[in-house]
mmCIF file of N, CA and C in Angstrom:
data_model
loop_
_atom_site.group_PDB
_atom_site.id
_atom_site.type_symbol
_atom_site.label_atom_id
_atom_site.label_comp_id
_atom_site.label_asym_id
_atom_site.label_seq_id
_atom_site.Cartn_x
_atom_site.Cartn_y
_atom_site.Cartn_z
ATOM 1 N N UNK A 1 -15.248 27.251 -18.727
ATOM 2 C CA UNK A 1 -15.249 25.860 -19.326
ATOM 3 C C UNK A 1 -16.427 25.816 -20.288
ATOM 4 N N UNK A 2 -16.090 25.341 -21.493
ATOM 5 C CA UNK A 2 -17.191 25.166 -22.437
ATOM 6 C C UNK A 2 -18.071 23.947 -22.103
ATOM 7 N N UNK A 3 -19.295 23.997 -22.639
ATOM 8 C CA UNK A 3 -20.264 22.964 -22.378
ATOM 9 C C UNK A 3 -19.825 21.597 -22.903
ATOM 10 N N UNK A 4 -18.971 21.551 -23.871
ATOM 11 C CA UNK A 4 -18.586 20.272 -24.445
ATOM 12 C C UNK A 4 -17.162 19.785 -24.026
ATOM 13 N N UNK A 5 -16.652 20.362 -22.986
ATOM 14 C CA UNK A 5 -15.293 20.032 -22.440
ATOM 15 C C UNK A 5 -15.430 18.820 -21.526
ATOM 16 N N UNK A 6 -14.529 17.935 -21.608
ATOM 17 C CA UNK A 6 -14.423 16.714 -20.773
ATOM 18 C C UNK A 6 -13.953 17.134 -19.348
ATOM 19 N N UNK A 7 -14.544 16.536 -18.358
ATOM 20 C CA UNK A 7 -14.138 16.739 -17.002
ATOM 21 C C UNK A 7 -14.055 15.412 -16.339
ATOM 22 N N UNK A 8 -13.269 15.396 -15.247
ATOM 23 C CA UNK A 8 -13.093 14.116 -14.434
ATOM 24 C C UNK A 8 -13.381 14.454 -13.024
ATOM 25 N N UNK A 9 -14.289 13.517 -12.382
ATOM 26 C CA UNK A 9 -14.554 13.660 -10.989
ATOM 27 C C UNK A 9 -14.134 12.386 -10.281
ATOM 28 N N UNK A 10 -13.434 12.530 -9.185
ATOM 29 C CA UNK A 10 -13.187 11.307 -8.297
ATOM 30 C C UNK A 10 -13.957 11.455 -7.094
ATOM 31 N N UNK A 11 -14.814 10.505 -6.763
ATOM 32 C CA UNK A 11 -15.566 10.470 -5.601
ATOM 33 C C UNK A 11 -15.008 9.346 -4.692
ATOM 34 N N UNK A 12 -14.465 9.787 -3.613
ATOM 35 C CA UNK A 12 -13.885 8.829 -2.663
ATOM 36 C C UNK A 12 -14.972 8.128 -1.891
ATOM 37 N N UNK A 13 -15.027 6.808 -1.974
ATOM 38 C CA UNK A 13 -16.125 6.109 -1.388
ATOM 39 C C UNK A 13 -15.767 5.238 -0.243
ATOM 40 N N UNK A 14 -14.500 4.850 -0.075
ATOM 41 C CA UNK A 14 -14.122 3.995 1.064
ATOM 42 C C UNK A 14 -12.757 4.417 1.551
ATOM 43 N N UNK A 15 -12.699 4.799 2.793
ATOM 44 C CA UNK A 15 -11.388 5.276 3.379
ATOM 45 C C UNK A 15 -10.919 4.209 4.331
ATOM 46 N N UNK A 16 -9.776 3.615 4.081
ATOM 47 C CA UNK A 16 -9.231 2.492 4.907
ATOM 48 C C UNK A 16 -7.918 2.957 5.483
ATOM 49 N N UNK A 17 -7.344 2.201 6.389
ATOM 50 C CA UNK A 17 -6.166 2.526 6.997
ATOM 51 C C UNK A 17 -4.961 2.695 6.047
ATOM 52 N N UNK A 18 -4.945 1.803 5.005
ATOM 53 C CA UNK A 18 -3.765 1.793 4.027
ATOM 54 C C UNK A 18 -4.089 2.474 2.710
ATOM 55 N N UNK A 19 -5.423 2.726 2.467
ATOM 56 C CA UNK A 19 -5.727 3.215 1.126
ATOM 57 C C UNK A 19 -7.093 3.784 1.071
ATOM 58 N N UNK A 20 -7.388 4.492 -0.105
ATOM 59 C CA UNK A 20 -8.666 5.053 -0.312
ATOM 60 C C UNK A 20 -9.186 4.648 -1.641
ATOM 61 N N UNK A 21 -10.404 4.122 -1.707
ATOM 62 C CA UNK A 21 -11.077 3.649 -2.911
ATOM 63 C C UNK A 21 -12.014 4.719 -3.408
ATOM 64 N N UNK A 22 -12.083 4.846 -4.796
ATOM 65 C CA UNK A 22 -13.034 5.785 -5.283
ATOM 66 C C UNK A 22 -13.563 5.375 -6.628
ATOM 67 N N UNK A 23 -14.524 6.240 -7.161
ATOM 68 C CA UNK A 23 -15.041 6.104 -8.495
ATOM 69 C C UNK A 23 -14.582 7.339 -9.324
ATOM 70 N N UNK A 24 -14.277 7.058 -10.580
ATOM 71 C CA UNK A 24 -13.862 8.110 -11.490
ATOM 72 C C UNK A 24 -14.991 8.201 -12.547
ATOM 73 N N UNK A 25 -15.453 9.466 -12.659
ATOM 74 C CA UNK A 25 -16.515 9.652 -13.715
ATOM 75 C C UNK A 25 -16.079 10.732 -14.713
ATOM 76 N N UNK A 26 -16.129 10.362 -15.971
ATOM 77 C CA UNK A 26 -15.744 11.282 -17.063
ATOM 78 C C UNK A 26 -17.047 11.825 -17.650
ATOM 79 N N UNK A 27 -17.199 13.078 -17.738
ATOM 80 C CA UNK A 27 -18.327 13.723 -18.336
ATOM 81 C C UNK A 27 -17.926 14.596 -19.496
ATOM 82 N N UNK A 28 -18.710 14.604 -20.529
ATOM 83 C CA UNK A 28 -18.605 15.545 -21.684
ATOM 84 C C UNK A 28 -19.740 16.417 -21.562
ATOM 85 N N UNK A 29 -19.487 17.689 -21.127
ATOM 86 C CA UNK A 29 -20.670 18.556 -20.734
ATOM 87 C C UNK A 29 -21.377 17.933 -19.573
ATOM 88 N N UNK A 30 -22.680 17.600 -19.675
ATOM 89 C CA UNK A 30 -23.405 17.114 -18.488
ATOM 90 C C UNK A 30 -23.577 15.514 -18.670
ATOM 91 N N UNK A 31 -23.080 14.987 -19.825
ATOM 92 C CA UNK A 31 -23.282 13.601 -20.087
ATOM 93 C C UNK A 31 -22.096 12.738 -19.649
ATOM 94 N N UNK A 32 -22.471 11.614 -18.774
ATOM 95 C CA UNK A 32 -21.426 10.703 -18.396
ATOM 96 C C UNK A 32 -21.045 9.819 -19.567
ATOM 97 N N UNK A 33 -19.727 9.822 -19.902
ATOM 98 C CA UNK A 33 -19.259 8.995 -21.058
ATOM 99 C C UNK A 33 -18.369 7.826 -20.639
ATOM 100 N N UNK A 34 -17.928 7.858 -19.308
ATOM 101 C CA UNK A 34 -17.073 6.711 -18.868
ATOM 102 C C UNK A 34 -17.000 6.770 -17.360
ATOM 103 N N UNK A 35 -16.999 5.578 -16.789
ATOM 104 C CA UNK A 35 -16.845 5.305 -15.401
ATOM 105 C C UNK A 35 -15.760 4.297 -15.125
ATOM 106 N N UNK A 36 -14.926 4.489 -14.088
ATOM 107 C CA UNK A 36 -13.982 3.478 -13.726
ATOM 108 C C UNK A 36 -13.697 3.691 -12.219
ATOM 109 N N UNK A 37 -12.695 3.106 -11.710
ATOM 110 C CA UNK A 37 -12.326 3.038 -10.259
ATOM 111 C C UNK A 37 -11.079 3.823 -10.004
ATOM 112 N N UNK A 38 -10.856 4.267 -8.800
ATOM 113 C CA UNK A 38 -9.497 4.884 -8.346
ATOM 114 C C UNK A 38 -8.995 4.243 -7.143
ATOM 115 N N UNK A 39 -7.685 4.267 -6.978
ATOM 116 C CA UNK A 39 -7.002 3.848 -5.775
ATOM 117 C C UNK A 39 -5.967 4.853 -5.391
ATOM 118 N N UNK A 40 -6.064 5.363 -4.110
ATOM 119 C CA UNK A 40 -5.161 6.323 -3.591
ATOM 120 C C UNK A 40 -4.713 5.922 -2.214
ATOM 121 N N UNK A 41 -3.685 6.601 -1.672
ATOM 122 C CA UNK A 41 -3.312 6.381 -0.294
ATOM 123 C C UNK A 41 -4.327 6.991 0.602
ATOM 124 N N UNK A 42 -4.304 6.653 1.929
ATOM 125 C CA UNK A 42 -5.227 7.233 2.917
ATOM 126 C C UNK A 42 -4.936 8.691 3.147
ATOM 127 N N UNK A 43 -5.874 9.379 3.793
ATOM 128 C CA UNK A 43 -5.604 10.809 4.163
ATOM 129 C C UNK A 43 -4.647 10.872 5.376
ATOM 130 N N UNK A 44 -3.551 11.476 5.179
ATOM 131 C CA UNK A 44 -2.589 11.647 6.275
ATOM 132 C C UNK A 44 -2.107 13.109 6.254
ATOM 133 N N UNK A 45 -3.029 13.996 6.341
ATOM 134 C CA UNK A 45 -2.812 15.412 6.398
ATOM 135 C C UNK A 45 -1.965 15.968 5.238
ATOM 136 N N UNK A 46 -2.204 15.408 4.085
ATOM 137 C CA UNK A 46 -1.493 15.868 2.890
ATOM 138 C C UNK A 46 0.047 15.733 2.862
ATOM 139 N N UNK A 47 0.522 14.897 3.758
ATOM 140 C CA UNK A 47 1.930 14.617 3.824
ATOM 141 C C UNK A 47 2.499 14.029 2.608
ATOM 142 N N UNK A 48 3.511 14.622 1.966
ATOM 143 C CA UNK A 48 4.081 14.084 0.738
ATOM 144 C C UNK A 48 4.480 12.596 0.870
ATOM 145 N N UNK A 49 4.175 11.885 -0.204
ATOM 146 C CA UNK A 49 4.507 10.469 -0.407
ATOM 147 C C UNK A 49 3.734 9.467 0.495
ATOM 148 N N UNK A 50 2.893 9.948 1.461
ATOM 149 C CA UNK A 50 2.188 8.961 2.255
ATOM 150 C C UNK A 50 0.647 9.312 2.332
ATOM 151 N N UNK A 51 0.244 10.325 1.705
ATOM 152 C CA UNK A 51 -1.172 10.855 1.746
ATOM 153 C C UNK A 51 -1.794 11.013 0.454
ATOM 154 N N UNK A 52 -3.130 10.880 0.402
ATOM 155 C CA UNK A 52 -3.799 11.333 -0.821
ATOM 156 C C UNK A 52 -3.845 12.879 -0.752
ATOM 157 N N UNK A 53 -4.218 13.493 -1.839
ATOM 158 C CA UNK A 53 -4.278 14.935 -1.913
ATOM 159 C C UNK A 53 -5.607 15.468 -1.331
ATOM 160 N N UNK A 54 -5.729 16.752 -0.971
ATOM 161 C CA UNK A 54 -6.987 17.321 -0.471
ATOM 162 C C UNK A 54 -8.058 17.268 -1.525
ATOM 163 N N UNK A 55 -9.323 17.125 -1.072
ATOM 164 C CA UNK A 55 -10.371 17.361 -2.081
ATOM 165 C C UNK A 55 -10.302 18.763 -2.682
ATOM 166 N N UNK A 56 -10.761 18.931 -3.854
ATOM 167 C CA UNK A 56 -10.746 20.243 -4.579
ATOM 168 C C UNK A 56 -10.777 20.135 -6.010
ATOM 169 N N UNK A 57 -10.572 21.273 -6.706
ATOM 170 C CA UNK A 57 -10.663 21.358 -8.120
ATOM 171 C C UNK A 57 -9.249 21.682 -8.627
ATOM 172 N N UNK A 58 -8.784 20.894 -9.579
ATOM 173 C CA UNK A 58 -7.385 20.952 -10.037
ATOM 174 C C UNK A 58 -7.407 20.932 -11.573
ATOM 175 N N UNK A 59 -6.383 21.619 -12.157
ATOM 176 C CA UNK A 59 -6.107 21.472 -13.559
ATOM 177 C C UNK A 59 -5.131 20.288 -13.696
ATOM 178 N N UNK A 60 -5.347 19.542 -14.842
ATOM 179 C CA UNK A 60 -4.567 18.401 -15.103
ATOM 180 C C UNK A 60 -4.046 18.465 -16.498
ATOM 181 N N UNK A 61 -2.788 18.102 -16.775
ATOM 182 C CA UNK A 61 -2.260 18.078 -18.105
ATOM 183 C C UNK A 61 -1.691 16.628 -18.385
ATOM 184 N N UNK A 62 -1.655 16.361 -19.678
ATOM 185 C CA UNK A 62 -0.979 15.097 -20.096
ATOM 186 C C UNK A 62 0.474 15.300 -19.943
ATOM 187 N N UNK A 63 1.103 14.155 -19.678
ATOM 188 C CA UNK A 63 2.592 14.149 -19.515
ATOM 189 C C UNK A 63 3.159 12.838 -19.930
ATOM 190 N N UNK A 64 4.405 12.808 -20.242
ATOM 191 C CA UNK A 64 5.160 11.544 -20.566
ATOM 192 C C UNK A 64 6.471 11.517 -19.845
ATOM 193 N N UNK A 65 6.796 10.460 -19.276
ATOM 194 C CA UNK A 65 8.062 10.254 -18.622
ATOM 195 C C UNK A 65 8.627 8.786 -18.903
ATOM 196 N N UNK A 66 9.973 8.575 -18.800
ATOM 197 C CA UNK A 66 10.520 7.257 -18.971
ATOM 198 C C UNK A 66 9.893 6.258 -18.022
ATOM 199 N N UNK A 67 9.640 6.628 -16.837
ATOM 200 C CA UNK A 67 9.133 5.726 -15.807
ATOM 201 C C UNK A 67 7.695 5.324 -16.034
ATOM 202 N N UNK A 68 6.848 6.310 -16.334
ATOM 203 C CA UNK A 68 5.345 6.016 -16.403
ATOM 204 C C UNK A 68 4.790 6.090 -17.798
ATOM 205 N N UNK A 69 5.530 6.436 -18.851
ATOM 206 C CA UNK A 69 5.052 6.553 -20.188
ATOM 207 C C UNK A 69 4.030 7.759 -20.167
ATOM 208 N N UNK A 70 2.947 7.601 -20.902
ATOM 209 C CA UNK A 70 1.873 8.622 -20.964
ATOM 210 C C UNK A 70 0.978 8.530 -19.743
ATOM 211 N N UNK A 71 0.908 9.615 -19.139
ATOM 212 C CA UNK A 71 -0.012 9.722 -17.913
ATOM 213 C C UNK A 71 -0.472 11.152 -17.737
ATOM 214 N N UNK A 72 -1.129 11.456 -16.587
ATOM 215 C CA UNK A 72 -1.560 12.796 -16.318
ATOM 216 C C UNK A 72 -0.831 13.333 -15.116
ATOM 217 N N UNK A 73 -0.660 14.673 -15.054
ATOM 218 C CA UNK A 73 0.032 15.418 -14.011
ATOM 219 C C UNK A 73 -0.981 16.395 -13.472
ATOM 220 N N UNK A 74 -1.288 16.229 -12.174
ATOM 221 C CA UNK A 74 -2.209 17.155 -11.515
ATOM 222 C C UNK A 74 -1.456 18.428 -11.081
ATOM 223 N N UNK A 75 -1.937 19.521 -11.506
ATOM 224 C CA UNK A 75 -1.251 20.853 -11.229
ATOM 225 C C UNK A 75 -1.589 21.496 -9.912
ATOM 226 N N UNK A 76 -0.648 22.199 -9.354
ATOM 227 C CA UNK A 76 -0.916 23.122 -8.204
ATOM 228 C C UNK A 76 -1.598 22.486 -7.043
ATOM 229 N N UNK A 77 -1.112 21.339 -6.603
ATOM 230 C CA UNK A 77 -1.617 20.668 -5.428
ATOM 231 C C UNK A 77 -0.893 21.385 -4.226
ATOM 232 N N UNK A 78 -1.615 21.979 -3.233
ATOM 233 C CA UNK A 78 -0.965 22.736 -2.135
ATOM 234 C C UNK A 78 0.004 21.854 -1.413
ATOM 235 N N UNK A 79 1.296 22.322 -1.378
ATOM 236 C CA UNK A 79 2.239 21.662 -0.531
ATOM 237 C C UNK A 79 2.825 20.403 -1.188
ATOM 238 N N UNK A 80 2.491 20.155 -2.435
ATOM 239 C CA UNK A 80 2.860 18.811 -3.096
ATOM 240 C C UNK A 80 3.404 19.108 -4.513
ATOM 241 N N UNK A 81 4.126 18.237 -5.094
ATOM 242 C CA UNK A 81 4.443 18.294 -6.461
ATOM 243 C C UNK A 81 4.558 16.906 -7.092
ATOM 244 N N UNK A 82 4.391 16.890 -8.377
ATOM 245 C CA UNK A 82 4.410 15.741 -9.236
ATOM 246 C C UNK A 82 3.405 14.646 -8.700
ATOM 247 N N UNK A 83 2.102 15.148 -8.538
ATOM 248 C CA UNK A 83 1.025 14.247 -8.219
ATOM 249 C C UNK A 83 0.533 13.697 -9.562
ATOM 250 N N UNK A 84 0.548 12.494 -9.812
ATOM 251 C CA UNK A 84 0.212 11.874 -11.138
ATOM 252 C C UNK A 84 -0.952 10.927 -11.052
ATOM 253 N N UNK A 85 -1.562 10.823 -12.207
ATOM 254 C CA UNK A 85 -2.508 9.637 -12.413
ATOM 255 C C UNK A 85 -1.774 8.760 -13.372
ATOM 256 N N UNK A 86 -1.412 7.617 -12.841
ATOM 257 C CA UNK A 86 -0.532 6.637 -13.612
ATOM 258 C C UNK A 86 -1.005 5.205 -13.405
ATOM 259 N N UNK A 87 -0.526 4.295 -14.141
ATOM 260 C CA UNK A 87 -0.941 2.923 -14.047
ATOM 261 C C UNK A 87 -0.283 2.327 -12.896
ATOM 262 N N UNK A 88 -0.943 1.253 -12.270
ATOM 263 C CA UNK A 88 -0.504 0.514 -11.137
ATOM 264 C C UNK A 88 -1.697 -0.211 -10.590
ATOM 265 N N UNK A 89 -1.442 -1.179 -9.719
ATOM 266 C CA UNK A 89 -2.613 -1.989 -9.207
ATOM 267 C C UNK A 89 -2.661 -1.876 -7.670
ATOM 268 N N UNK A 90 -1.652 -1.635 -6.931
ATOM 269 C CA UNK A 90 -1.643 -1.782 -5.489
ATOM 270 C C UNK A 90 -1.295 -0.439 -4.864
ATOM 271 N N UNK A 91 -1.795 -0.312 -3.583
ATOM 272 C CA UNK A 91 -1.416 0.973 -2.843
ATOM 273 C C UNK A 91 0.071 1.111 -2.637
ATOM 274 N N UNK A 92 0.763 -0.005 -2.732
ATOM 275 C CA UNK A 92 2.267 0.135 -2.639
ATOM 276 C C UNK A 92 2.887 0.618 -3.881
ATOM 277 N N UNK A 93 2.162 0.803 -4.986
ATOM 278 C CA UNK A 93 2.620 1.350 -6.210
ATOM 279 C C UNK A 93 2.566 2.872 -6.257
ATOM 280 N N UNK A 94 2.119 3.511 -5.202
ATOM 281 C CA UNK A 94 1.888 4.956 -5.245
ATOM 282 C C UNK A 94 2.589 5.709 -4.083
ATOM 283 N N UNK A 95 3.000 6.884 -4.341
ATOM 284 C CA UNK A 95 3.581 7.773 -3.336
ATOM 285 C C UNK A 95 2.726 9.130 -3.361
ATOM 286 N N UNK A 96 1.411 8.908 -3.225
ATOM 287 C CA UNK A 96 0.576 10.136 -3.203
ATOM 288 C C UNK A 96 -0.151 10.318 -4.418
ATOM 289 N N UNK A 97 0.127 9.574 -5.456
ATOM 290 C CA UNK A 97 -0.594 9.622 -6.798
ATOM 291 C C UNK A 97 -1.920 8.911 -6.808
ATOM 292 N N UNK A 98 -2.508 8.800 -7.957
ATOM 293 C CA UNK A 98 -3.829 8.151 -8.174
ATOM 294 C C UNK A 98 -3.718 7.110 -9.157
ATOM 295 N N UNK A 99 -4.207 5.882 -8.915
ATOM 296 C CA UNK A 99 -4.208 4.843 -9.903
ATOM 297 C C UNK A 99 -5.665 4.570 -10.418
ATOM 298 N N UNK A 100 -5.842 4.509 -11.725
ATOM 299 C CA UNK A 100 -7.167 4.187 -12.246
ATOM 300 C C UNK A 100 -7.238 2.671 -12.549
ATOM 301 N N UNK A 101 -8.457 2.168 -12.558
ATOM 302 C CA UNK A 101 -8.647 0.756 -12.916
ATOM 303 C C UNK A 101 -10.111 0.471 -13.191
ATOM 304 N N UNK A 102 -10.326 -0.711 -13.686
ATOM 305 C CA UNK A 102 -11.719 -1.083 -14.056
ATOM 306 C C UNK A 102 -12.553 -1.466 -12.838
ATOM 307 N N UNK A 103 -11.932 -2.114 -11.836
ATOM 308 C CA UNK A 103 -12.723 -2.657 -10.785
ATOM 309 C C UNK A 103 -11.838 -2.675 -9.515
ATOM 310 N N UNK A 104 -12.434 -2.734 -8.350
ATOM 311 C CA UNK A 104 -11.699 -2.934 -7.078
ATOM 312 C C UNK A 104 -11.839 -4.433 -6.714
ATOM 313 N N UNK A 105 -10.646 -5.087 -6.767
ATOM 314 C CA UNK A 105 -10.567 -6.540 -6.458
ATOM 315 C C UNK A 105 -9.263 -6.844 -5.722
ATOM 316 N N UNK A 106 -9.336 -7.773 -4.778
ATOM 317 C CA UNK A 106 -8.121 -8.135 -4.105
ATOM 318 C C UNK A 106 -7.300 -9.041 -4.969
ATOM 319 N N UNK A 107 -6.392 -8.470 -5.795
ATOM 320 C CA UNK A 107 -5.602 -9.294 -6.785
ATOM 321 C C UNK A 107 -4.565 -10.167 -6.085
ATOM 322 N N UNK A 108 -3.885 -9.633 -5.094
ATOM 323 C CA UNK A 108 -2.756 -10.368 -4.501
ATOM 324 C C UNK A 108 -3.077 -11.053 -3.229
ATOM 325 N N UNK A 109 -4.289 -11.101 -2.761
ATOM 326 C CA UNK A 109 -4.716 -11.938 -1.636
ATOM 327 C C UNK A 109 -4.252 -11.312 -0.252
ATOM 328 N N UNK A 110 -4.021 -9.945 -0.200
ATOM 329 C CA UNK A 110 -3.581 -9.298 1.029
ATOM 330 C C UNK A 110 -4.738 -8.767 1.899
ATOM 331 N N UNK A 111 -5.954 -9.034 1.399
ATOM 332 C CA UNK A 111 -7.112 -8.523 2.110
ATOM 333 C C UNK A 111 -7.514 -7.124 1.751
ATOM 334 N N UNK A 112 -6.780 -6.490 0.885
ATOM 335 C CA UNK A 112 -7.074 -5.081 0.432
ATOM 336 C C UNK A 112 -7.454 -5.111 -1.041
ATOM 337 N N UNK A 113 -8.457 -4.342 -1.341
ATOM 338 C CA UNK A 113 -8.895 -4.275 -2.779
ATOM 339 C C UNK A 113 -7.894 -3.361 -3.544
ATOM 340 N N UNK A 114 -7.514 -3.907 -4.710
ATOM 341 C CA UNK A 114 -6.644 -3.237 -5.648
ATOM 342 C C UNK A 114 -7.469 -2.713 -6.904
ATOM 343 N N UNK A 115 -6.837 -2.141 -7.789
ATOM 344 C CA UNK A 115 -7.527 -1.796 -9.097
ATOM 345 C C UNK A 115 -7.029 -2.756 -10.119
ATOM 346 N N UNK A 116 -7.931 -3.216 -10.965
ATOM 347 C CA UNK A 116 -7.628 -4.145 -12.068
ATOM 348 C C UNK A 116 -7.525 -3.352 -13.405
ATOM 349 N N UNK A 117 -6.856 -4.024 -14.285
ATOM 350 C CA UNK A 117 -6.775 -3.564 -15.713
ATOM 351 C C UNK A 117 -6.370 -2.007 -15.844
ATOM 352 N N UNK A 118 -5.418 -1.653 -14.965
ATOM 353 C CA UNK A 118 -4.976 -0.248 -14.876
ATOM 354 C C UNK A 118 -4.445 0.346 -16.123
ATOM 355 N N UNK A 119 -3.649 -0.532 -16.861
ATOM 356 C CA UNK A 119 -2.971 0.019 -18.053
ATOM 357 C C UNK A 119 -3.977 0.408 -19.126
ATOM 358 N N UNK A 120 -5.031 -0.504 -19.341
ATOM 359 C CA UNK A 120 -6.027 -0.225 -20.382
ATOM 360 C C UNK A 120 -6.948 0.874 -19.891
ATOM 361 N N UNK A 121 -7.207 1.010 -18.614
ATOM 362 C CA UNK A 121 -8.093 2.130 -18.111
ATOM 363 C C UNK A 121 -7.419 3.401 -18.290
ATOM 364 N N UNK A 122 -6.109 3.490 -18.044
ATOM 365 C CA UNK A 122 -5.390 4.727 -18.237
ATOM 366 C C UNK A 122 -5.391 5.049 -19.693
ATOM 367 N N UNK A 123 -5.139 4.034 -20.566
ATOM 368 C CA UNK A 123 -5.200 4.303 -21.962
ATOM 369 C C UNK A 123 -6.477 4.849 -22.433
ATOM 370 N N UNK A 124 -7.593 4.336 -21.948
ATOM 371 C CA UNK A 124 -8.900 4.923 -22.204
ATOM 372 C C UNK A 124 -9.112 6.300 -21.776
ATOM 373 N N UNK A 125 -8.644 6.620 -20.526
ATOM 374 C CA UNK A 125 -8.697 8.024 -20.054
ATOM 375 C C UNK A 125 -7.907 9.001 -20.893
ATOM 376 N N UNK A 126 -6.712 8.531 -21.253
ATOM 377 C CA UNK A 126 -5.868 9.351 -22.097
ATOM 378 C C UNK A 126 -6.584 9.713 -23.462
ATOM 379 N N UNK A 127 -7.374 8.763 -23.967
ATOM 380 C CA UNK A 127 -8.008 8.959 -25.214
ATOM 381 C C UNK A 127 -9.220 9.883 -25.124
ATOM 382 N N UNK A 128 -9.769 10.044 -23.896
ATOM 383 C CA UNK A 128 -10.967 10.845 -23.711
ATOM 384 C C UNK A 128 -10.653 12.251 -23.349
ATOM 385 N N UNK A 129 -9.402 12.645 -23.087
ATOM 386 C CA UNK A 129 -9.157 13.959 -22.638
ATOM 387 C C UNK A 129 -8.167 14.714 -23.545
ATOM 388 N N UNK A 130 -8.412 16.003 -23.654
ATOM 389 C CA UNK A 130 -7.449 16.859 -24.434
ATOM 390 C C UNK A 130 -6.171 17.010 -23.526
ATOM 391 N N UNK A 131 -5.285 17.884 -23.985
ATOM 392 C CA UNK A 131 -4.048 18.105 -23.269
ATOM 393 C C UNK A 131 -4.207 18.651 -21.858
ATOM 394 N N UNK A 132 -5.300 19.322 -21.622
ATOM 395 C CA UNK A 132 -5.528 20.002 -20.276
ATOM 396 C C UNK A 132 -7.065 19.859 -19.969
ATOM 397 N N UNK A 133 -7.348 19.571 -18.770
ATOM 398 C CA UNK A 133 -8.763 19.491 -18.347
ATOM 399 C C UNK A 133 -8.912 19.736 -16.870
ATOM 400 N N UNK A 134 -10.106 19.669 -16.274
ATOM 401 C CA UNK A 134 -10.406 19.901 -14.886
ATOM 402 C C UNK A 134 -10.683 18.565 -14.124
ATOM 403 N N UNK A 135 -10.122 18.416 -13.010
ATOM 404 C CA UNK A 135 -10.348 17.363 -12.120
ATOM 405 C C UNK A 135 -11.024 17.856 -10.823
ATOM 406 N N UNK A 136 -12.108 17.208 -10.377
ATOM 407 C CA UNK A 136 -12.713 17.522 -9.123
ATOM 408 C C UNK A 136 -12.565 16.356 -8.322
ATOM 409 N N UNK A 137 -12.022 16.436 -7.059
ATOM 410 C CA UNK A 137 -11.925 15.376 -6.086
ATOM 411 C C UNK A 137 -12.931 15.743 -4.931
ATOM 412 N N UNK A 138 -13.868 14.807 -4.748
ATOM 413 C CA UNK A 138 -14.915 15.065 -3.779
ATOM 414 C C UNK A 138 -14.687 14.075 -2.570
#
C-alpha cells in the first residue's frame, strides 16, 4: 500500500442484542480526513444474513446495482458473500452489511440508535475512495 492511499477503519464501540455501533475513520496515509458512524448487525458467529462479519482486513471495491445504486462491496469475507456498505438507517435495513451515517440517533423511537444522513455519508465515502481500497474492522 502506498503512503498516500486512502484506507477505512471501522472500530466497533457498542455491541447490543440487535445491532453493533461503530465509528468509521478514513485516512489518507497517516492523516485522518473523514469520520462518520457505522451500524451493523450483532455478532452471531458470522451466520449469513443475521451477523456482522468477523474483524479483519478486507479489500473493498466500488459497485453499482439497481437496488443500492453506487455502494461498496467487501471482498473475500469467510463464509459470506455480497457483504456491502450501502445506505440505510436501521438495523432492519441490513442482512449482514454495513450502513454508514453521520451520527447515532434513535430516529424511529424504538429505543435503538440508528444512523442518520446515510445517503449523503455514503456519497462522501464514495468520493474519498478509488475503485479499490483496504478496510480494517477492529
